[in-house]
Amino acid sequence: MTSAQVDTDKAPEEGYERGLGSRQVQMIAIGGAIGVGLFLGAGANIAKAGPSIILMYALAGVIIFFIMRALGELLLYRPVSGSFAEYSREFLGPFFGYFTGWTYWLMWVVTGMAELTAAAIYIHYWFPDIPQWVSALVFLVLLFVANLISVKLFGEIEFWFSMVKVTAIIGMIVIGIGVITFGFSQAGDTAAVSNLWEFDGFFPKGIGSSLMTLQGVMFAYLAVELVGVTAGESENPEKTLPKAINTLPWRIALFYVGALTVILAVVKWTEFAEGVSPFVEAFAVIGIPAGAGIVNFVVLTAALSSCNSGMYSTGRMLRTLADNGEAPGVFSKLSSTKTPAIGISVSVVFMAIGVVLNYLVPEKAFGYVTSVATAAGIWTWLMILVSHVRYRRQVVAGRLPASSFPAPGGSVCSYIAIAFLLFVTCLIAYDADSRICLYVMAGWAVALGIGWAVLKSRNPKITERPGEPEFEKIG
């Protein structure tokens, strides 16, 4: 039996509507690589690392590509919605599937909390008289309804959100190159490629300070793995998923490395600060009248896109957990439109609590929430990589069929990525401001451990590793 046959046999049993076309999967993949971490977070990172931040985004981008190729090999071996938890369950054991599924759910819930509040703040820019909680509630309800209607509507909304982000970045690059080349605009006299090294060099604050930005840089790449969650609802995963993953390098090169290179050539790095979008600053220096409003609209779409993705993925992950007896069985039910409506609804309730919390607690809470999301994201990526290493061992031993989309270098790149993620975790532990997320994750681990003990006492069979598909010995 071939891998392709297994994929074809298994995937439709999930009951989802295969309503995501190639166009939508491609844009979901692109949108996952462009978010608030770039539009806003890059400002703080530039202030800490100067022009060397370009190298940090490029380095992290290479690691992200390794992660996605590892995920791609697993997806074409067995494309399922809620893939990370399923692969962790198959190759590492039931507890890891349980832990990964709930942790990914947590990542998106806390991200949704932050993004809803951010979106309300962006609306406040145009309509200062509208209370923030009103805007947040309106966006919450609209995205909630869209996710309940159908996966096609989710895909269409995500397509256009991503289109806005892509258009904005490409526009910034084209305008920036024009300013550097022809010297027009208010920035024409000072814009030059030499800005990348003239002000205290490429590493103005030292290599150590640059490396410390990697934790913030990795947050910018959260959600790039969302393509894996779409596997069970893609019309043709064997074609759309490899294409979406293989185009990742040029997306990172263009949207991160390219955009930041142009921005830092147009505006010297010393003019950027935490809390200020580098795109807003660049438009302001160039002198485009509506620049601030344009970027505010783009960042609003980025926040709504992230929240939209959160609702989509949390519902699917809860259903995966329920199907394996690791969450209440009611989450496994699909609505008449083939969406996990109950799981989405419960997740939205938790996101709504976040809106209230963000309104009541100090501004620093936003940073804490995003750091927790980063820690949860790193765990997810680690599980993808370790599952890939274990899968490759099974393939080499002839116990599982080879995927039609093998990662280059086999397990080598996965080992490199694992080492890098552990290094970033050490950086998080070293930094006093971000260290709190590790305490939160430790508490989360304890809570999940207690939950697992309760599940075992009620149903001892839950600890049994799922049976592997029957394959003919290969080689």
Short mmCIF file of C-alpha atoms in Angstrom, two decimals:
data_model
loop_
_atom_site.label_atom_id
_atom_site.label_comp_id
_atom_site.label_asym_id
_atom_site.label_seq_id
_atom_site.Cartn_x
_atom_site.Cartn_y
_atom_site.Cartn_z
CA MET A 1 0.00 0.00 0.00
CA THR A 2 1.40 3.41 -0.90
CA SER A 3 1.41 6.60 1.13
CA ALA A 4 -0.90 8.25 -1.35
CA GLN A 5 -3.42 5.46 -0.95
CA VAL A 6 -3.38 5.79 2.80
CA ASP A 7 -3.91 9.53 2.50
CA THR A 8 -6.83 9.15 0.18
CA ASP A 9 -8.48 6.53 2.34
CA LYS A 10 -8.10 8.31 5.65
CA ALA A 11 -8.56 12.00 5.15
CA PRO A 12 -12.24 12.13 4.12
CA GLU A 13 -13.29 10.17 7.23
CA GLU A 14 -12.82 13.30 9.33
CA GLY A 15 -16.06 14.66 7.91
CA TYR A 16 -14.78 18.13 7.04
CA GLU A 17 -15.72 19.89 3.84
CA ARG A 18 -12.74 20.05 1.48
CA GLY A 19 -13.53 23.66 0.70
CA LEU A 20 -10.08 25.28 0.62
CA GLY A 21 -8.80 25.70 -2.93
CA SER A 22 -5.22 26.21 -4.05
CA ARG A 23 -5.65 30.00 -4.21
CA GLN A 24 -6.83 30.14 -0.59
CA VAL A 25 -4.25 27.71 0.79
CA GLN A 26 -1.48 29.71 -0.90
CA MET A 27 -2.70 32.95 0.65
CA ILE A 28 -3.21 31.37 4.07
CA ALA A 29 0.43 30.28 3.84
CA ILE A 30 1.54 33.77 2.83
CA GLY A 31 -0.62 35.44 5.47
CA GLY A 32 0.78 33.13 8.12
CA ALA A 33 4.23 34.54 7.41
CA ILE A 34 3.11 38.17 7.72
CA GLY A 35 1.61 39.47 10.91
CA VAL A 36 1.66 42.03 13.68
CA GLY A 37 5.10 40.70 14.64
CA LEU A 38 6.46 42.30 11.47
CA PHE A 39 4.25 45.39 11.23
CA LEU A 40 4.67 46.39 14.89
CA GLY A 41 7.16 44.12 16.64
CA ALA A 42 9.96 44.85 14.19
CA GLY A 43 10.21 48.40 15.57
CA ALA A 44 11.36 47.21 19.01
CA ASN A 45 13.70 44.65 17.45
CA ILE A 46 15.33 47.30 15.22
CA ALA A 47 15.91 49.53 18.26
CA LYS A 48 17.66 46.64 20.04
CA ALA A 49 19.72 45.23 17.15
CA GLY A 50 20.03 47.92 14.48
CA PRO A 51 20.49 46.76 10.86
CA SER A 52 21.60 43.30 12.06
CA ILE A 53 17.91 42.55 12.68
CA ILE A 54 17.78 41.74 8.94
CA LEU A 55 20.18 38.86 9.56
CA MET A 56 18.16 37.67 12.56
CA TYR A 57 14.94 37.50 10.51
CA ALA A 58 16.83 35.68 7.74
CA LEU A 59 18.36 33.18 10.19
CA ALA A 60 15.01 32.51 11.85
CA GLY A 61 13.46 32.21 8.40
CA VAL A 62 15.84 29.40 7.45
CA ILE A 63 14.87 27.52 10.62
CA ILE A 64 11.18 28.07 9.90
CA PHE A 65 11.71 26.58 6.43
CA PHE A 66 13.32 23.50 8.01
CA ILE A 67 10.29 23.17 10.30
CA MET A 68 7.85 23.52 7.44
CA ARG A 69 9.65 20.98 5.25
CA ALA A 70 9.56 18.54 8.16
CA LEU A 71 5.83 19.23 8.54
CA GLY A 72 5.35 18.91 4.79
CA GLU A 73 6.87 15.43 4.76
CA LEU A 74 4.52 14.36 7.55
CA LEU A 75 1.49 15.97 5.89
CA LEU A 76 2.04 14.09 2.63
CA TYR A 77 2.55 10.88 4.59
CA ARG A 78 -0.87 11.40 6.22
CA PRO A 79 -2.78 14.70 5.69
CA VAL A 80 -5.10 15.27 8.65
CA SER A 81 -6.63 18.33 10.25
CA GLY A 82 -5.05 18.99 13.65
CA SER A 83 -1.85 17.51 12.27
CA PHE A 84 0.62 18.47 15.01
CA ALA A 85 -1.28 16.67 17.74
CA GLU A 86 -1.91 13.64 15.53
CA TYR A 87 1.76 13.23 14.60
CA SER A 88 2.85 13.73 18.22
CA ARG A 89 0.34 11.07 19.24
CA GLU A 90 1.51 8.61 16.59
CA PHE A 91 5.26 9.00 16.95
CA LEU A 92 5.75 10.10 20.58
CA GLY A 93 2.74 8.65 22.36
CA PRO A 94 -0.78 9.66 23.50
CA PHE A 95 0.38 12.07 26.22
CA PHE A 96 2.38 14.16 23.76
CA GLY A 97 -0.58 14.31 21.38
CA TYR A 98 -2.77 15.45 24.24
CA PHE A 99 -0.22 18.02 25.47
CA THR A 100 0.50 19.40 21.99
CA GLY A 101 -3.17 19.71 21.04
CA TRP A 102 -4.08 21.64 24.18
CA THR A 103 -0.95 23.80 24.01
CA TYR A 104 -1.65 24.79 20.41
CA TRP A 105 -5.20 25.62 21.46
CA LEU A 106 -3.77 27.82 24.24
CA MET A 107 -1.44 29.55 21.79
CA TRP A 108 -4.29 30.63 19.56
CA VAL A 109 -6.64 31.60 22.38
CA VAL A 110 -4.10 33.95 23.97
CA THR A 111 -3.12 35.27 20.55
CA GLY A 112 -6.80 35.94 19.84
CA MET A 113 -7.07 37.83 23.14
CA ALA A 114 -4.18 40.09 22.19
CA GLU A 115 -5.20 40.62 18.56
CA LEU A 116 -8.80 41.57 19.38
CA THR A 117 -7.59 44.24 21.78
CA ALA A 118 -5.03 45.44 19.23
CA ALA A 119 -7.72 45.68 16.54
CA ALA A 120 -9.89 47.79 18.85
CA ILE A 121 -6.95 50.15 19.45
CA TYR A 122 -6.42 50.53 15.69
CA ILE A 123 -10.10 51.42 15.20
CA HIS A 124 -9.67 53.99 17.97
CA TYR A 125 -7.22 55.81 15.63
CA TRP A 126 -10.08 56.73 13.29
CA PHE A 127 -12.99 56.73 15.73
CA PRO A 128 -11.73 57.89 19.14
CA ASP A 129 -15.28 58.21 20.52
CA ILE A 130 -16.07 54.50 20.13
CA PRO A 131 -15.16 52.56 23.31
CA GLN A 132 -12.50 49.92 22.72
CA TRP A 133 -14.62 47.12 24.10
CA VAL A 134 -17.36 47.86 21.54
CA SER A 135 -14.96 47.51 18.60
CA ALA A 136 -13.45 44.35 20.06
CA LEU A 137 -16.91 42.82 20.56
CA VAL A 138 -18.04 43.67 17.03
CA PHE A 139 -14.94 42.06 15.49
CA LEU A 140 -15.30 39.02 17.74
CA VAL A 141 -18.91 38.45 16.65
CA LEU A 142 -18.25 39.03 12.94
CA LEU A 143 -15.31 36.63 12.75
CA PHE A 144 -17.18 34.10 14.91
CA VAL A 145 -20.16 34.08 12.55
CA ALA A 146 -17.89 33.81 9.49
CA ASN A 147 -16.12 30.77 10.96
CA LEU A 148 -19.45 29.07 11.71
CA ILE A 149 -20.87 29.54 8.22
CA SER A 150 -18.29 27.51 6.26
CA VAL A 151 -14.61 26.83 5.76
CA LYS A 152 -14.92 28.42 2.31
CA LEU A 153 -15.90 31.75 3.88
CA PHE A 154 -12.99 31.48 6.34
CA GLY A 155 -10.65 30.85 3.42
CA GLU A 156 -12.05 33.75 1.43
CA ILE A 157 -11.72 36.20 4.33
CA GLU A 158 -8.16 35.04 4.97
CA PHE A 159 -7.37 35.39 1.26
CA TRP A 160 -8.33 39.07 1.22
CA PHE A 161 -6.71 39.85 4.57
CA SER A 162 -3.49 38.37 3.21
CA MET A 163 -3.87 40.27 -0.05
CA VAL A 164 -3.98 43.58 1.84
CA LYS A 165 -0.82 42.72 3.79
CA VAL A 166 1.06 41.55 0.71
CA THR A 167 0.06 44.62 -1.31
CA ALA A 168 1.16 46.96 1.49
CA ILE A 169 4.60 45.38 1.82
CA ILE A 170 5.22 45.23 -1.92
CA GLY A 171 4.11 48.87 -2.17
CA MET A 172 6.53 49.85 0.60
CA ILE A 173 9.40 48.03 -1.14
CA VAL A 174 8.69 49.61 -4.53
CA ILE A 175 8.36 53.12 -3.05
CA GLY A 176 11.49 52.61 -0.94
CA ILE A 177 13.57 51.46 -3.91
CA GLY A 178 12.31 54.51 -5.84
CA VAL A 179 13.37 56.82 -3.01
CA ILE A 180 16.84 55.23 -2.80
CA THR A 181 17.36 55.13 -6.57
CA PHE A 182 15.87 58.43 -7.72
CA GLY A 183 16.01 60.51 -4.53
CA PHE A 184 12.41 61.75 -4.62
CA SER A 185 10.35 62.50 -1.50
CA GLN A 186 11.37 64.17 1.74
CA ALA A 187 13.71 61.25 2.53
CA GLY A 188 15.58 61.51 -0.77
CA ASP A 189 18.61 63.34 0.66
CA THR A 190 19.27 60.87 3.46
CA ALA A 191 18.11 57.57 1.96
CA ALA A 192 21.03 55.33 1.01
CA VAL A 193 22.08 51.69 1.21
CA SER A 194 25.03 52.87 3.32
CA ASN A 195 22.55 53.52 6.16
CA LEU A 196 22.82 49.77 6.81
CA TRP A 197 26.36 50.13 8.20
CA GLU A 198 27.24 53.83 8.61
CA PHE A 199 25.70 54.41 12.06
CA ASP A 200 27.93 52.35 14.40
CA GLY A 201 28.14 49.43 11.99
CA PHE A 202 25.90 46.49 11.09
CA PHE A 203 25.94 45.25 14.72
CA PRO A 204 25.73 48.61 16.55
CA LYS A 205 24.89 47.08 19.93
CA GLY A 206 26.92 43.90 19.60
CA ILE A 207 26.14 40.38 18.44
CA GLY A 208 24.77 39.43 21.88
CA SER A 209 22.11 42.13 21.73
CA SER A 210 21.17 41.01 18.22
CA LEU A 211 20.77 37.39 19.33
CA MET A 212 18.50 38.49 22.18
CA THR A 213 15.98 39.71 19.59
CA LEU A 214 15.48 36.17 18.27
CA GLN A 215 12.66 35.53 20.74
CA GLY A 216 10.73 38.50 19.33
CA VAL A 217 11.66 37.52 15.78
CA MET A 218 10.25 34.01 16.29
CA PHE A 219 6.94 35.52 17.45
CA ALA A 220 6.68 37.19 14.05
CA TYR A 221 6.70 33.75 12.40
CA LEU A 222 3.95 32.24 14.56
CA ALA A 223 1.06 30.90 12.44
CA VAL A 224 3.24 29.90 9.50
CA GLU A 225 2.44 26.29 10.49
CA LEU A 226 -1.31 26.97 10.03
CA VAL A 227 -1.05 25.36 6.59
CA GLY A 228 -0.78 22.05 8.44
CA VAL A 229 -4.16 22.57 10.11
CA THR A 230 -5.77 23.14 6.68
CA ALA A 231 -4.61 19.73 5.40
CA GLY A 232 -7.89 17.99 6.22
CA GLU A 233 -9.91 20.62 4.37
CA SER A 234 -7.75 21.25 1.30
CA GLU A 235 -9.22 20.20 -2.03
CA ASN A 236 -5.98 18.62 -3.22
CA PRO A 237 -3.42 18.48 -0.39
CA GLU A 238 -0.91 16.48 -2.47
CA LYS A 239 -0.49 19.46 -4.79
CA THR A 240 -1.40 22.55 -2.76
CA LEU A 241 0.63 21.82 0.40
CA PRO A 242 4.05 21.23 -1.24
CA LYS A 243 3.57 24.34 -3.36
CA ALA A 244 2.63 26.45 -0.33
CA ILE A 245 5.63 25.20 1.67
CA ASN A 246 8.18 25.44 -1.15
CA THR A 247 7.33 29.09 -1.77
CA LEU A 248 8.11 29.94 1.88
CA PRO A 249 11.77 30.95 1.27
CA TRP A 250 10.92 33.64 -1.25
CA ARG A 251 8.07 34.91 0.93
CA ILE A 252 10.46 35.33 3.86
CA ALA A 253 13.13 36.84 1.60
CA LEU A 254 10.67 39.37 0.18
CA PHE A 255 8.36 40.23 3.07
CA TYR A 256 10.88 40.21 5.92
CA VAL A 257 14.44 40.51 4.64
CA GLY A 258 13.53 42.59 1.59
CA ALA A 259 11.08 44.93 3.34
CA LEU A 260 13.35 45.56 6.35
CA THR A 261 16.41 46.10 4.14
CA VAL A 262 14.58 48.77 2.14
CA ILE A 263 13.11 50.43 5.26
CA LEU A 264 16.50 50.60 7.02
CA ALA A 265 18.09 52.02 3.89
CA VAL A 266 15.42 54.73 3.65
CA VAL A 267 15.37 55.55 7.40
CA LYS A 268 18.44 55.15 9.61
CA TRP A 269 17.92 52.60 12.36
CA THR A 270 18.38 55.11 15.20
CA GLU A 271 14.98 56.63 14.43
CA PHE A 272 13.02 53.51 15.32
CA ALA A 273 11.66 52.77 18.77
CA GLU A 274 9.55 50.20 20.59
CA GLY A 275 5.81 50.59 20.04
CA VAL A 276 6.26 52.38 16.70
CA SER A 277 5.68 50.46 13.48
CA PRO A 278 8.70 50.70 11.16
CA PHE A 279 6.25 50.95 8.28
CA VAL A 280 4.48 53.94 9.84
CA GLU A 281 7.84 55.59 10.50
CA ALA A 282 9.06 54.97 6.95
CA PHE A 283 5.86 56.38 5.39
CA ALA A 284 6.11 59.42 7.66
CA VAL A 285 9.76 60.11 6.73
CA ILE A 286 9.02 59.67 3.03
CA GLY A 287 6.19 62.16 3.43
CA ILE A 288 3.20 60.25 2.11
CA PRO A 289 0.17 62.19 3.46
CA ALA A 290 -2.10 59.23 4.16
CA GLY A 291 0.77 56.93 5.15
CA ALA A 292 -0.17 56.56 8.81
CA GLY A 293 -3.80 55.81 7.95
CA ILE A 294 -2.79 53.27 5.30
CA VAL A 295 -0.47 51.40 7.66
CA ASN A 296 -3.08 51.52 10.43
CA PHE A 297 -5.54 49.81 8.08
CA VAL A 298 -2.95 47.18 7.12
CA VAL A 299 -2.07 46.44 10.76
CA LEU A 300 -5.80 46.20 11.54
CA THR A 301 -6.20 43.52 8.85
CA ALA A 302 -3.14 41.71 10.24
CA ALA A 303 -4.71 41.61 13.71
CA LEU A 304 -8.09 40.45 12.38
CA SER A 305 -6.38 37.86 10.18
CA SER A 306 -4.60 36.42 13.20
CA CYS A 307 -7.81 36.30 15.24
CA ASN A 308 -9.66 34.71 12.30
CA SER A 309 -6.98 32.03 12.04
CA GLY A 310 -7.19 31.49 15.79
CA MET A 311 -10.88 30.73 15.70
CA TYR A 312 -10.36 28.36 12.78
CA SER A 313 -7.50 26.38 14.34
CA THR A 314 -8.81 26.17 17.93
CA GLY A 315 -12.07 24.57 16.80
CA ARG A 316 -10.19 21.96 14.75
CA MET A 317 -7.73 21.19 17.53
CA LEU A 318 -10.49 20.72 20.12
CA ARG A 319 -12.22 18.30 17.75
CA THR A 320 -8.99 16.32 17.33
CA LEU A 321 -8.63 16.14 21.11
CA ALA A 322 -12.25 15.07 21.54
CA ASP A 323 -11.91 12.36 18.90
CA ASN A 324 -9.09 10.88 20.98
CA GLY A 325 -10.98 11.10 24.28
CA GLU A 326 -8.78 13.98 25.52
CA ALA A 327 -11.53 16.63 25.56
CA PRO A 328 -15.30 16.51 26.10
CA GLY A 329 -16.95 14.42 23.41
CA VAL A 330 -19.30 17.25 22.44
CA PHE A 331 -16.36 18.99 20.70
CA SER A 332 -16.19 16.21 18.11
CA LYS A 333 -19.57 17.11 16.61
CA LEU A 334 -19.75 18.96 13.30
CA SER A 335 -22.48 21.44 12.41
CA SER A 336 -24.65 21.16 9.31
CA THR A 337 -22.05 23.29 7.51
CA LYS A 338 -19.31 20.79 8.51
CA THR A 339 -17.56 23.14 10.95
CA PRO A 340 -16.64 22.27 14.57
CA ALA A 341 -19.10 24.91 15.81
CA ILE A 342 -19.07 23.96 19.51
CA GLY A 343 -15.27 23.99 19.71
CA ILE A 344 -15.12 27.35 17.95
CA SER A 345 -17.81 28.75 20.27
CA VAL A 346 -16.01 27.73 23.48
CA SER A 347 -12.73 29.14 22.17
CA VAL A 348 -14.43 32.42 21.34
CA VAL A 349 -15.75 32.64 24.91
CA PHE A 350 -12.18 32.42 26.21
CA MET A 351 -11.04 35.03 23.68
CA ALA A 352 -13.83 37.31 24.93
CA ILE A 353 -12.52 36.95 28.49
CA GLY A 354 -9.20 38.16 27.14
CA VAL A 355 -10.81 41.33 25.81
CA VAL A 356 -12.05 42.11 29.31
CA LEU A 357 -8.69 41.28 30.88
CA ASN A 358 -6.77 43.42 28.43
CA TYR A 359 -9.12 46.29 29.19
CA LEU A 360 -8.63 45.99 32.95
CA VAL A 361 -4.95 45.07 33.41
CA PRO A 362 -1.94 47.27 32.64
CA GLU A 363 -0.53 47.64 29.14
CA LYS A 364 2.34 45.26 29.91
CA ALA A 365 -0.15 42.37 29.90
CA PHE A 366 -0.18 42.51 26.08
CA GLY A 367 3.54 41.67 26.05
CA TYR A 368 3.03 38.84 28.52
CA VAL A 369 0.28 37.34 26.38
CA THR A 370 2.43 37.39 23.24
CA SER A 371 5.37 35.82 25.08
CA VAL A 372 3.12 32.98 26.26
CA ALA A 373 2.01 32.51 22.65
CA THR A 374 5.66 32.33 21.56
CA ALA A 375 6.48 29.69 24.17
CA ALA A 376 3.46 27.61 23.11
CA GLY A 377 4.48 28.03 19.47
CA ILE A 378 8.03 26.83 20.17
CA TRP A 379 6.62 23.71 21.83
CA THR A 380 4.47 23.04 18.75
CA TRP A 381 7.44 23.46 16.41
CA LEU A 382 9.58 21.15 18.58
CA MET A 383 6.90 18.46 18.45
CA ILE A 384 6.73 18.73 14.65
CA LEU A 385 10.51 18.30 14.42
CA VAL A 386 10.80 15.44 16.92
CA SER A 387 7.85 13.65 15.24
CA HIS A 388 9.62 14.08 11.90
CA VAL A 389 12.84 12.56 13.27
CA ARG A 390 10.90 9.58 14.63
CA TYR A 391 9.01 9.19 11.34
CA ARG A 392 12.27 9.17 9.36
CA ARG A 393 13.59 6.38 11.58
CA GLN A 394 10.47 4.32 10.80
CA VAL A 395 10.92 4.93 7.07
CA VAL A 396 14.60 3.94 7.15
CA ALA A 397 13.66 0.79 9.08
CA GLY A 398 11.07 -0.05 6.42
CA ARG A 399 8.09 0.08 8.79
CA LEU A 400 6.40 3.08 7.15
CA PRO A 401 6.26 4.22 3.52
CA ALA A 402 8.30 7.20 2.36
CA SER A 403 6.42 10.46 1.92
CA SER A 404 6.02 11.90 -1.56
CA PHE A 405 7.45 15.19 -0.23
CA PRO A 406 10.66 14.30 1.67
CA ALA A 407 12.52 16.99 3.60
CA PRO A 408 15.95 17.76 2.13
CA GLY A 409 18.74 16.19 4.14
CA GLY A 410 16.41 13.79 5.93
CA SER A 411 16.51 14.40 9.68
CA VAL A 412 19.65 16.58 9.67
CA CYS A 413 17.81 19.88 9.20
CA SER A 414 15.30 18.88 11.89
CA TYR A 415 18.12 18.33 14.39
CA ILE A 416 19.54 21.77 13.51
CA ALA A 417 16.12 23.38 14.01
CA ILE A 418 15.63 21.58 17.35
CA ALA A 419 18.98 22.93 18.59
CA PHE A 420 18.04 26.44 17.45
CA LEU A 421 14.65 26.38 19.22
CA LEU A 422 16.27 25.17 22.45
CA PHE A 423 18.76 28.04 22.13
CA VAL A 424 15.90 30.54 21.74
CA THR A 425 14.24 29.02 24.83
CA CYS A 426 17.48 29.67 26.76
CA LEU A 427 17.40 33.29 25.56
CA ILE A 428 13.83 33.61 26.85
CA ALA A 429 14.92 32.21 30.22
CA TYR A 430 17.83 34.69 30.33
CA ASP A 431 15.64 37.75 29.67
CA ALA A 432 13.82 38.93 32.82
CA ASP A 433 10.89 40.47 30.90
CA SER A 434 10.06 37.41 28.83
CA ARG A 435 10.96 34.78 31.45
CA ILE A 436 7.45 34.97 32.93
CA CYS A 437 6.08 33.00 29.98
CA LEU A 438 8.15 29.98 31.06
CA TYR A 439 6.55 30.19 34.50
CA VAL A 440 3.13 30.30 32.84
CA MET A 441 4.02 27.31 30.66
CA ALA A 442 5.24 25.40 33.74
CA GLY A 443 1.88 26.04 35.41
CA TRP A 444 0.12 25.00 32.20
CA ALA A 445 2.15 21.77 32.13
CA VAL A 446 1.15 20.99 35.72
CA ALA A 447 -2.52 21.62 34.90
CA LEU A 448 -2.35 19.36 31.83
CA GLY A 449 -0.53 16.71 33.89
CA ILE A 450 -3.37 16.71 36.42
CA GLY A 451 -5.89 16.53 33.59
CA TRP A 452 -4.04 13.57 32.08
CA ALA A 453 -4.07 11.74 35.43
CA VAL A 454 -7.84 12.26 35.67
CA LEU A 455 -8.34 11.00 32.11
CA LYS A 456 -6.24 7.90 32.84
CA SER A 457 -8.26 7.09 35.95
CA ARG A 458 -11.49 7.31 34.00
CA ASN A 459 -10.30 5.56 30.85
CA PRO A 460 -7.02 3.57 31.18
CA LYS A 461 -7.09 2.75 27.46
CA ILE A 462 -6.33 6.40 26.66
CA THR A 463 -2.66 5.76 27.41
CA GLU A 464 -2.37 3.12 24.68
CA ARG A 465 -0.38 4.21 21.68
CA PRO A 466 -2.67 4.20 18.60
CA GLY A 467 -2.09 1.31 16.28
CA GLU A 468 0.02 2.08 13.25
CA PRO A 469 -1.46 1.46 9.80
CA GLU A 470 -0.62 -1.92 8.31
CA PHE A 471 2.08 -1.52 5.71
CA GLU A 472 4.08 -4.02 3.74
CA LYS A 473 7.74 -4.20 4.77
CA ILE A 474 9.70 -1.96 2.41
CA GLY A 475 13.17 -2.99 1.25
#
